[in-house]
Amino acid sequence: MKFKEKYVIIVGQAENACPALAYNALQKGMKDMFFDKDIETMPRKELEKLQLEKLKKVAVYCYENVKLYKDKFDNAKFDPYKIKELSDINYMPFTTKADFRDNYPFNMFAVPMKKILRLHASSGTTGKPTVVGYTKNDLDMWSDCMARLVAAAGATEDDIVQICFGYGLFTGALGLHYGLEKLGATVIPSSSGNTEKQVMLMKDFGTTALVATPSYALRIGEVIEEMGIAPEDIKLRLGLFGSEGCTPEMRAQIESRLHLFATDNYGMSELIGPGVSGECTERCGMHFCEDHFLPEIINTANDTQCKEGESGELVITTLSKEALPVLRYRTHDITSITYEPCKCGRTSARMAKPTGRTDDMLKIRGVNIFPSQIESVIMAMPEIAPYYELVVGRTGTSDNLEVRVELADASLLDSYANLENLRGKINHNLKTILGIDTKVSLVEPKTIVRTAGKAKRIIDNRPKEAAVFSVEK
Ligand code: DLL
């Protein structure tokens, strides 16, 4: 095992609507430790020096080994041999999802197939998936990043971790799996679905940490309740969540149902999978594994870099990948970055929870709306269950939106007046946040579909050519 040092620190105020519960979860043995302290606490000047060296190498490596980059650089008259400082990245062309599509399946690989040990793929909404390949060194780097991030979130070698991401082409399960094994934790590769069995295993095996999408974590909480299992019979203390957005309100719901301390992980298949960034126990942003992933925030109006703290599109350059290096990848995720030192001692940049994607913004009667704004309202109302669907249509040039929410308690159905009061209250709360009226529909308890992976909350009824966002990505 590669622990360089172990640290036990008292965790400060976490971003959390349920501080008492989270604190109890921490008291159940959560420690904050470093997996690779030298790198994780490296002074920023040294880190930036390392990044510059790696940036120079990866730019030349891409130019010499991937036709796409040779063409892009030549067209943009960008000379990879002349990079002198990190800010020279501003002149480097971007890479997009379309580049992956155009080079399907393997044309963006920088090594011959015999060097590829693993393939993963992400499902797109239409057509072919995005394919990613890994060399042995890539797989080692990936599990190192994951081990760092789960250790930062409080996982230890004493944890019994149930991985409820779907195993298969999706990067989530195997990414967490190998990282947690590298840390020394006990892994239960239970995959997603068959939730009653998941709960049985959780109880019988004494699972202490759960890996899942936030929406599946909620579903697991619901089934624990349905099975009449007392929270004390489940030993969960830590949630390692990610792969989809989770508002603070939804996180609070998960924590109060599962009695654990929930942490967030960010990543995407094209870049590696999970392992790009993740929260430490301070929960004040997700730390990048910045020696491997160089982040920028781009103003989409003019494609220039934003200042620290400003919100824009996250763009990432992989600094160490061999099989599939990716330069200035446009993630479409909207977030901001801070370089402020974190109380945990890590020196890496941190990203805020993404507020949405540049391609999932809805324009309703001229007002820009992100689904996460709606989620924050719904999750904060006890009368409604934490499940919802957004049905988007189009009238003329504007989108219209129906918000379908599920009643928490069937007894509300007995009174029309109560239902109307509730609908009015939801409408009012949504209007306060969004600034416009929306159509709110109340549906019976347990009628909105539960998923074991990423929730599909948007039903897009707009004519095909008008749909400007994709739901899955
Ligand atoms: O979801 C990788 C992953 C697996 C990350 C497990 C974390 C944990 P993709 O399927 O390619 O990869 O989806 C990537 O999911 O661009 C975001 O829009 C979204 N996403 C991922 N993590 C988060 C997060 C994996 N923590 C896309 N918060 C990304 C919000 C997230 N959105």
XYZ file of C-alpha atoms and ligand atoms in Angstrom:
505
model
C 0.000 0.000 0.000
C 1.228 3.455 -0.839
C 0.147 5.592 2.085
C 2.788 8.210 2.507
C 1.215 9.566 5.669
C -1.983 9.364 7.586
C -3.577 12.335 9.197
C -6.520 12.626 11.483
C -8.003 16.081 11.534
C -11.111 17.515 13.034
C -13.390 18.478 10.234
C -14.677 22.034 10.137
C -18.043 23.374 9.099
C -19.253 21.403 6.100
C -21.577 22.705 3.385
C -24.540 20.807 4.642
C -28.152 21.324 5.564
C -27.891 18.482 8.089
C -24.758 19.315 10.118
C -25.679 17.173 13.118
C -26.085 14.030 11.064
C -22.976 14.638 9.039
C -21.009 15.280 12.198
C -22.270 12.009 13.685
C -21.206 10.201 10.529
C -17.754 11.699 10.903
C -17.588 10.638 14.541
C -18.184 7.051 13.384
C -14.530 6.979 12.371
C -14.113 9.216 9.367
C -10.541 10.378 9.015
C -9.112 12.759 6.501
C -5.915 11.381 5.111
C -3.569 11.875 2.255
C -2.851 9.127 -0.199
C 0.061 10.965 -1.778
C 0.882 13.842 0.529
C 3.848 15.235 -1.440
C 1.753 15.804 -4.528
C -1.468 16.749 -2.751
C 0.191 19.486 -0.695
C 2.821 20.584 -3.220
C 3.364 24.382 -3.113
C 1.510 25.958 -6.038
C 4.640 27.350 -7.642
C 6.145 23.872 -7.857
C 2.858 22.409 -9.038
C 2.633 24.986 -11.822
C 6.226 24.218 -12.834
C 5.329 20.544 -13.045
C 2.198 21.355 -15.051
C 4.196 23.451 -17.510
C 6.726 20.668 -18.082
C 3.913 18.195 -18.647
C 1.959 20.578 -20.887
C 4.986 21.027 -23.150
C 5.406 17.259 -23.395
C 1.766 16.387 -23.985
C 1.346 19.051 -26.691
C 4.301 17.671 -28.648
C 3.174 14.087 -27.953
C -0.284 14.841 -29.378
C 1.149 16.685 -32.380
C 3.430 13.803 -33.234
C 1.043 10.936 -32.555
C -2.544 12.013 -33.280
C -3.522 13.255 -36.718
C -6.430 15.272 -35.309
C -4.027 17.392 -33.254
C -1.491 17.751 -36.032
C -4.264 19.120 -38.271
C -5.726 21.333 -35.555
C -2.344 22.840 -34.609
C -1.315 23.378 -38.232
C -4.640 25.035 -39.046
C -4.399 27.300 -35.995
C -0.661 27.921 -36.628
C 0.006 26.755 -33.079
C 3.577 25.549 -32.582
C 3.693 22.953 -29.771
C 7.501 23.147 -29.617
C 7.349 26.785 -28.569
C 5.252 26.579 -25.388
C 7.058 28.724 -22.801
C 4.475 29.308 -20.085
C 1.167 27.891 -18.904
C -0.739 30.848 -20.325
C 0.379 29.788 -23.835
C -2.437 27.275 -23.581
C -4.705 30.174 -24.579
C -3.470 29.775 -28.153
C -4.051 26.039 -28.282
C -7.189 24.916 -30.160
C -10.064 23.303 -28.242
C -11.171 19.677 -28.520
C -14.886 18.881 -28.627
C -17.277 15.968 -28.434
C -17.621 16.225 -32.228
C -13.908 15.377 -32.554
C -14.594 12.109 -30.729
C -17.566 11.402 -32.961
C -15.591 12.138 -36.136
C -12.738 9.896 -35.028
C -14.833 6.972 -33.827
C -13.767 4.518 -32.578
C -9.952 4.677 -32.169
C -8.558 7.495 -34.325
C -7.782 9.739 -31.381
C -5.601 7.083 -29.743
C -1.926 8.041 -29.561
C -0.652 4.481 -29.120
C -1.089 1.275 -31.133
C -3.920 -1.061 -30.051
C -1.506 -3.572 -28.526
C -0.685 -0.996 -25.838
C -4.357 -0.562 -24.933
C -5.341 -2.637 -21.912
C -8.913 -1.458 -21.452
C -11.710 0.194 -23.387
C -14.649 2.092 -21.906
C -17.362 4.062 -23.625
C -19.991 6.609 -22.746
C -23.426 6.365 -24.247
C -24.496 9.396 -26.213
C -28.099 10.393 -26.761
C -27.822 9.549 -30.406
C -25.585 7.400 -32.547
C -22.256 5.934 -31.597
C -20.748 6.078 -28.123
C -17.568 7.946 -27.204
C -14.758 5.421 -26.877
C -11.887 5.762 -24.414
C -8.764 3.603 -24.166
C -6.212 3.149 -21.389
C -2.591 1.920 -21.336
C -1.158 0.250 -18.235
C 0.256 3.606 -17.085
C -3.133 5.254 -17.654
C -4.844 2.642 -15.486
C -2.241 3.139 -12.737
C -2.617 6.902 -12.886
C -6.419 6.551 -12.810
C -6.452 4.359 -9.721
C -3.942 6.702 -8.031
C -6.207 9.693 -8.674
C -9.226 7.803 -7.403
C -7.378 6.592 -4.288
C -6.367 10.191 -3.545
C -9.901 11.474 -3.928
C -11.669 8.809 -1.888
C -9.042 9.172 0.858
C -9.630 12.938 0.798
C -13.365 12.260 1.186
C -12.677 10.225 4.309
C -12.513 6.626 3.059
C -9.959 4.387 4.755
C -8.673 0.833 4.501
C -11.195 -0.032 7.236
C -14.139 0.732 4.988
C -16.386 -1.850 3.369
C -17.522 -0.124 0.212
C -20.524 -1.147 -1.846
C -20.173 0.012 -5.442
C -23.648 0.546 -6.846
C -22.592 2.073 -10.174
C -23.325 -0.136 -13.154
C -20.284 -2.254 -14.069
C -19.602 -2.339 -17.793
C -18.578 0.247 -20.338
C -19.451 3.075 -17.913
C -16.273 4.342 -16.225
C -17.828 4.957 -12.800
C -17.776 1.472 -11.280
C -14.324 0.264 -12.317
C -12.823 3.710 -11.695
C -13.939 3.737 -8.062
C -13.315 0.006 -7.725
C -9.592 0.098 -8.450
C -9.036 3.325 -6.541
C -10.688 1.926 -3.426
C -8.745 -1.323 -3.698
C -5.534 0.673 -4.025
C -6.459 2.491 -0.837
C -6.903 -0.881 0.853
C -10.677 -0.730 1.392
C -12.877 -3.819 1.026
C -14.879 -3.540 -2.181
C -18.281 -5.093 -2.850
C -18.842 -4.883 -6.631
C -22.615 -5.158 -6.348
C -23.323 -3.002 -9.441
C -26.630 -1.160 -9.818
C -30.208 -2.405 -9.641
C -31.991 -5.085 -7.597
C -32.241 -2.606 -4.764
C -33.695 -4.946 -2.130
C -30.727 -7.242 -2.571
C -28.401 -4.254 -2.344
C -29.969 -3.375 1.002
C -29.720 -6.963 2.222
C -26.006 -7.064 1.367
C -25.510 -3.676 2.957
C -27.007 -4.950 6.206
C -25.395 -8.394 6.226
C -21.909 -7.313 5.101
C -21.820 -4.221 7.316
C -21.247 -1.829 4.409
C -19.781 1.436 5.697
C -19.461 3.408 2.449
C -21.723 3.647 -0.563
C -20.756 4.487 -4.135
C -23.739 5.494 -6.288
C -25.313 8.305 -8.222
C -27.106 10.677 -5.848
C -30.445 9.681 -7.359
C -29.778 5.986 -6.792
C -28.651 6.735 -3.240
C -32.070 8.321 -2.646
C -33.760 5.235 -4.062
C -31.713 2.985 -1.762
C -32.856 5.124 1.173
C -36.448 4.717 0.054
C -36.126 0.909 -0.160
C -34.479 0.712 3.269
C -37.574 2.451 4.607
C -39.954 0.231 2.604
C -38.212 -2.882 3.933
C -38.789 -1.629 7.470
C -35.069 -1.690 8.303
C -34.021 0.577 11.148
C -31.234 3.020 10.270
C -29.180 1.609 13.202
C -29.060 -1.756 11.437
C -27.178 -0.188 8.557
C -23.603 0.891 9.234
C -23.239 3.372 6.363
C -21.212 6.434 7.329
C -19.826 7.726 4.039
C -21.259 8.360 0.587
C -18.929 8.664 -2.406
C -21.340 10.055 -4.944
C -21.034 11.630 -8.368
C -21.658 11.337 -12.077
C -24.650 13.671 -11.973
C -25.578 16.968 -10.381
C -26.710 17.047 -6.775
C -27.948 20.263 -5.201
C -27.192 20.924 -1.507
C -30.910 20.328 -0.871
C -30.772 16.890 -2.467
C -27.598 16.098 -0.558
C -29.399 16.964 2.684
C -32.217 14.556 1.749
C -29.721 11.763 1.087
C -27.891 12.370 4.346
C -31.014 12.371 6.436
C -32.323 9.147 4.841
C -29.079 7.193 4.822
C -27.403 8.702 7.899
C -24.100 9.221 6.180
C -21.702 11.976 5.192
C -22.130 12.596 1.464
C -19.246 13.639 -0.755
C -19.150 14.482 -4.441
C -16.900 13.314 -7.286
C -16.603 14.768 -10.746
C -15.242 13.347 -13.962
C -16.127 12.362 -17.479
C -15.380 9.460 -19.777
C -13.492 11.484 -22.381
C -11.034 12.695 -19.724
C -10.616 9.387 -17.846
C -13.912 8.778 -15.964
C -14.233 9.664 -12.262
C -10.942 10.796 -10.721
C -10.711 14.287 -12.208
C -11.816 16.064 -9.020
C -13.522 15.289 -5.742
C -14.454 16.760 -2.382
C -12.382 16.470 0.765
C -14.174 16.389 4.111
C -14.274 20.208 4.179
C -16.707 20.018 1.250
C -15.858 23.422 -0.098
C -15.286 22.508 -3.715
C -13.881 19.510 -5.554
C -10.073 19.244 -5.586
C -8.588 18.585 -9.009
C -5.857 15.992 -9.420
C -4.087 18.938 -10.924
C -0.805 17.248 -11.757
C -2.798 15.163 -14.263
C -5.690 17.455 -15.269
C -5.149 21.125 -16.056
C -8.425 23.032 -15.615
C -9.531 26.302 -17.193
C -12.833 28.167 -17.049
C -13.886 29.642 -20.375
C -16.310 32.446 -21.069
C -18.467 30.884 -23.780
C -19.352 34.288 -25.220
C -15.801 34.871 -26.476
C -13.915 31.654 -25.657
C -11.431 33.445 -23.403
C -10.342 32.410 -19.913
C -12.456 33.654 -17.004
C -10.921 35.118 -13.864
C -10.666 33.028 -10.697
C -14.135 32.611 -9.181
C -16.022 33.550 -12.336
C -18.479 31.052 -13.679
C -18.024 29.588 -17.159
C -17.429 26.354 -19.041
C -14.920 23.913 -17.608
C -12.180 23.032 -20.105
C -9.639 20.353 -19.224
C -6.287 19.293 -20.631
C -4.999 15.867 -19.628
C -1.314 16.133 -18.702
C -0.294 12.511 -18.279
C -2.528 10.284 -20.375
C -0.826 8.058 -22.945
C -3.585 6.260 -24.851
C -6.022 9.122 -25.270
C -4.531 12.493 -24.376
C -7.114 15.262 -24.671
C -6.206 18.922 -25.085
C -8.519 21.728 -23.936
C -11.603 19.537 -23.877
C -14.876 21.480 -23.759
C -16.802 19.681 -21.033
C -19.940 21.843 -21.361
C -20.157 21.809 -17.542
C -20.672 25.207 -15.942
C -18.685 25.877 -12.823
C -15.998 28.115 -11.319
C -12.553 27.465 -9.873
C -10.773 28.703 -6.774
C -7.040 28.485 -6.039
C -7.476 29.563 -2.391
C -5.740 27.196 0.051
C -8.148 24.654 1.522
C -8.330 23.965 5.253
C -7.538 20.310 4.548
C -4.006 21.263 3.512
C -4.341 20.334 -0.149
C -3.026 22.966 -2.522
C -4.903 21.945 -5.662
C -7.506 24.107 -7.367
C -11.115 23.329 -6.483
C -14.179 23.498 -8.680
C -17.659 24.406 -7.474
C -20.462 21.920 -8.011
C -21.516 22.341 -11.638
C -24.704 24.384 -11.840
C -25.651 22.800 -15.141
C -24.366 22.266 -18.635
C -24.132 24.822 -21.394
C -26.355 22.458 -23.351
C -29.055 21.813 -20.728
C -30.132 25.403 -20.279
C -33.780 25.997 -21.080
C -35.091 29.270 -22.352
C -38.601 29.716 -21.004
C -40.304 32.906 -22.182
C -36.918 34.552 -22.602
C -35.623 33.520 -19.163
C -32.609 31.201 -18.869
C -33.308 28.302 -16.543
C -31.171 25.390 -15.387
C -32.757 22.187 -14.060
C -30.610 22.451 -10.890
C -32.521 25.617 -9.896
C -35.768 23.673 -9.987
C -34.247 20.795 -8.059
C -33.160 23.080 -5.233
C -36.784 24.203 -4.760
C -38.295 20.716 -4.934
C -35.801 19.098 -2.590
C -36.429 21.732 0.075
C -40.195 21.053 0.348
C -41.166 18.252 2.762
C -44.673 17.854 1.275
C -43.199 16.520 -1.954
C -40.968 13.526 -2.551
C -37.452 14.109 -3.899
C -38.386 12.898 -7.374
C -39.373 15.076 -10.292
C -39.594 15.284 -14.070
C -39.299 18.276 -16.342
C -41.360 18.083 -19.500
C -40.131 20.543 -22.108
C -42.167 21.580 -25.121
C -41.953 24.394 -27.587
C -44.381 27.147 -28.501
C -43.175 29.341 -31.352
C -39.556 30.140 -30.556
C -39.816 29.686 -26.796
C -39.594 26.519 -24.712
C -42.360 25.744 -22.250
C -41.956 23.735 -19.131
C -44.111 21.477 -17.017
C -42.685 20.546 -13.619
C -44.054 17.183 -12.457
C -43.583 16.526 -8.786
C -44.524 13.573 -6.647
C -46.538 13.870 -3.453
C -44.717 12.607 -0.361
C -47.940 11.471 1.270
C -50.989 9.954 -0.461
C -53.363 11.421 2.132
C -52.987 14.800 0.418
C -55.030 13.359 -2.450
C -58.119 13.372 -0.201
C -58.525 17.115 -0.348
C -58.711 19.151 -3.550
C -58.229 22.344 -1.563
C -55.027 21.021 0.033
C -53.704 19.925 -3.339
C -54.397 23.344 -4.846
C -52.734 25.038 -1.881
C -49.671 22.890 -2.348
C -49.552 23.503 -6.080
C -49.766 27.254 -5.401
C -46.945 27.029 -2.861
C -44.660 25.128 -5.257
C -45.461 27.608 -8.014
C -44.663 30.498 -5.701
C -41.347 28.948 -4.574
C -40.343 28.210 -8.170
C -41.273 31.730 -9.253
C -39.132 33.200 -6.472
C -36.092 31.383 -7.859
C -36.839 31.392 -11.581
C -38.707 34.658 -11.959
C -41.478 33.138 -14.078
C -44.609 31.012 -13.638
C -44.305 27.342 -14.520
C -46.951 24.679 -14.943
C -46.818 22.450 -11.865
C -48.404 18.981 -11.955
C -48.736 16.884 -8.811
C -48.561 13.124 -9.245
C -49.267 10.257 -6.849
C -46.526 8.917 -4.564
C -44.046 6.478 -6.160
C -45.185 7.066 -9.726
C -42.103 8.840 -11.074
C -39.645 6.288 -12.449
C -36.627 5.508 -10.224
C -33.354 4.724 -11.945
C -30.308 2.844 -10.723
C -27.917 5.092 -12.635
C -28.100 8.720 -13.683
C -31.627 10.077 -13.315
C -33.315 11.048 -16.577
C -35.369 13.963 -15.422
C -36.016 15.771 -18.664
C -38.650 14.632 -21.120
C -37.977 16.592 -24.258
C -41.043 16.957 -26.455
C -39.605 19.750 -28.578
C -39.301 19.231 -32.308
C -35.928 17.568 -32.951
C -34.209 20.526 -34.556
C -35.264 22.789 -31.661
C -33.809 20.636 -28.907
C -30.587 22.394 -27.946
C -29.511 20.172 -25.106
C -28.943 16.487 -24.642
C -30.273 14.895 -21.494
C -27.656 12.220 -20.986
C -24.591 14.364 -21.447
O -20.143 10.311 -15.120
C -17.808 9.872 -14.753
C -18.054 9.742 -13.304
C -18.410 8.535 -12.786
C -17.896 10.831 -12.474
C -18.622 8.403 -11.430
C -18.090 10.720 -11.109
C -18.450 9.499 -10.581
P -19.806 10.437 -18.062
O -20.813 9.355 -18.029
O -18.994 10.622 -19.282
O -18.754 10.235 -16.923
O -20.563 11.777 -17.732
C -19.848 12.985 -17.575
O -21.562 13.781 -16.082
O -19.746 16.118 -18.070
C -21.152 16.094 -16.073
O -22.124 16.735 -16.882
C -21.788 14.958 -15.321
N -21.149 14.800 -13.996
C -20.188 13.940 -13.642
N -19.894 14.095 -12.322
C -20.669 15.103 -11.867
C -20.833 15.752 -10.613
C -19.032 10.143 -15.583
N -20.176 15.382 -9.523
C -20.805 14.098 -17.264
N -21.726 16.783 -10.534
C -20.105 15.388 -16.925
C -22.432 17.175 -11.620
C -21.460 15.566 -12.940
N -22.333 16.587 -12.817
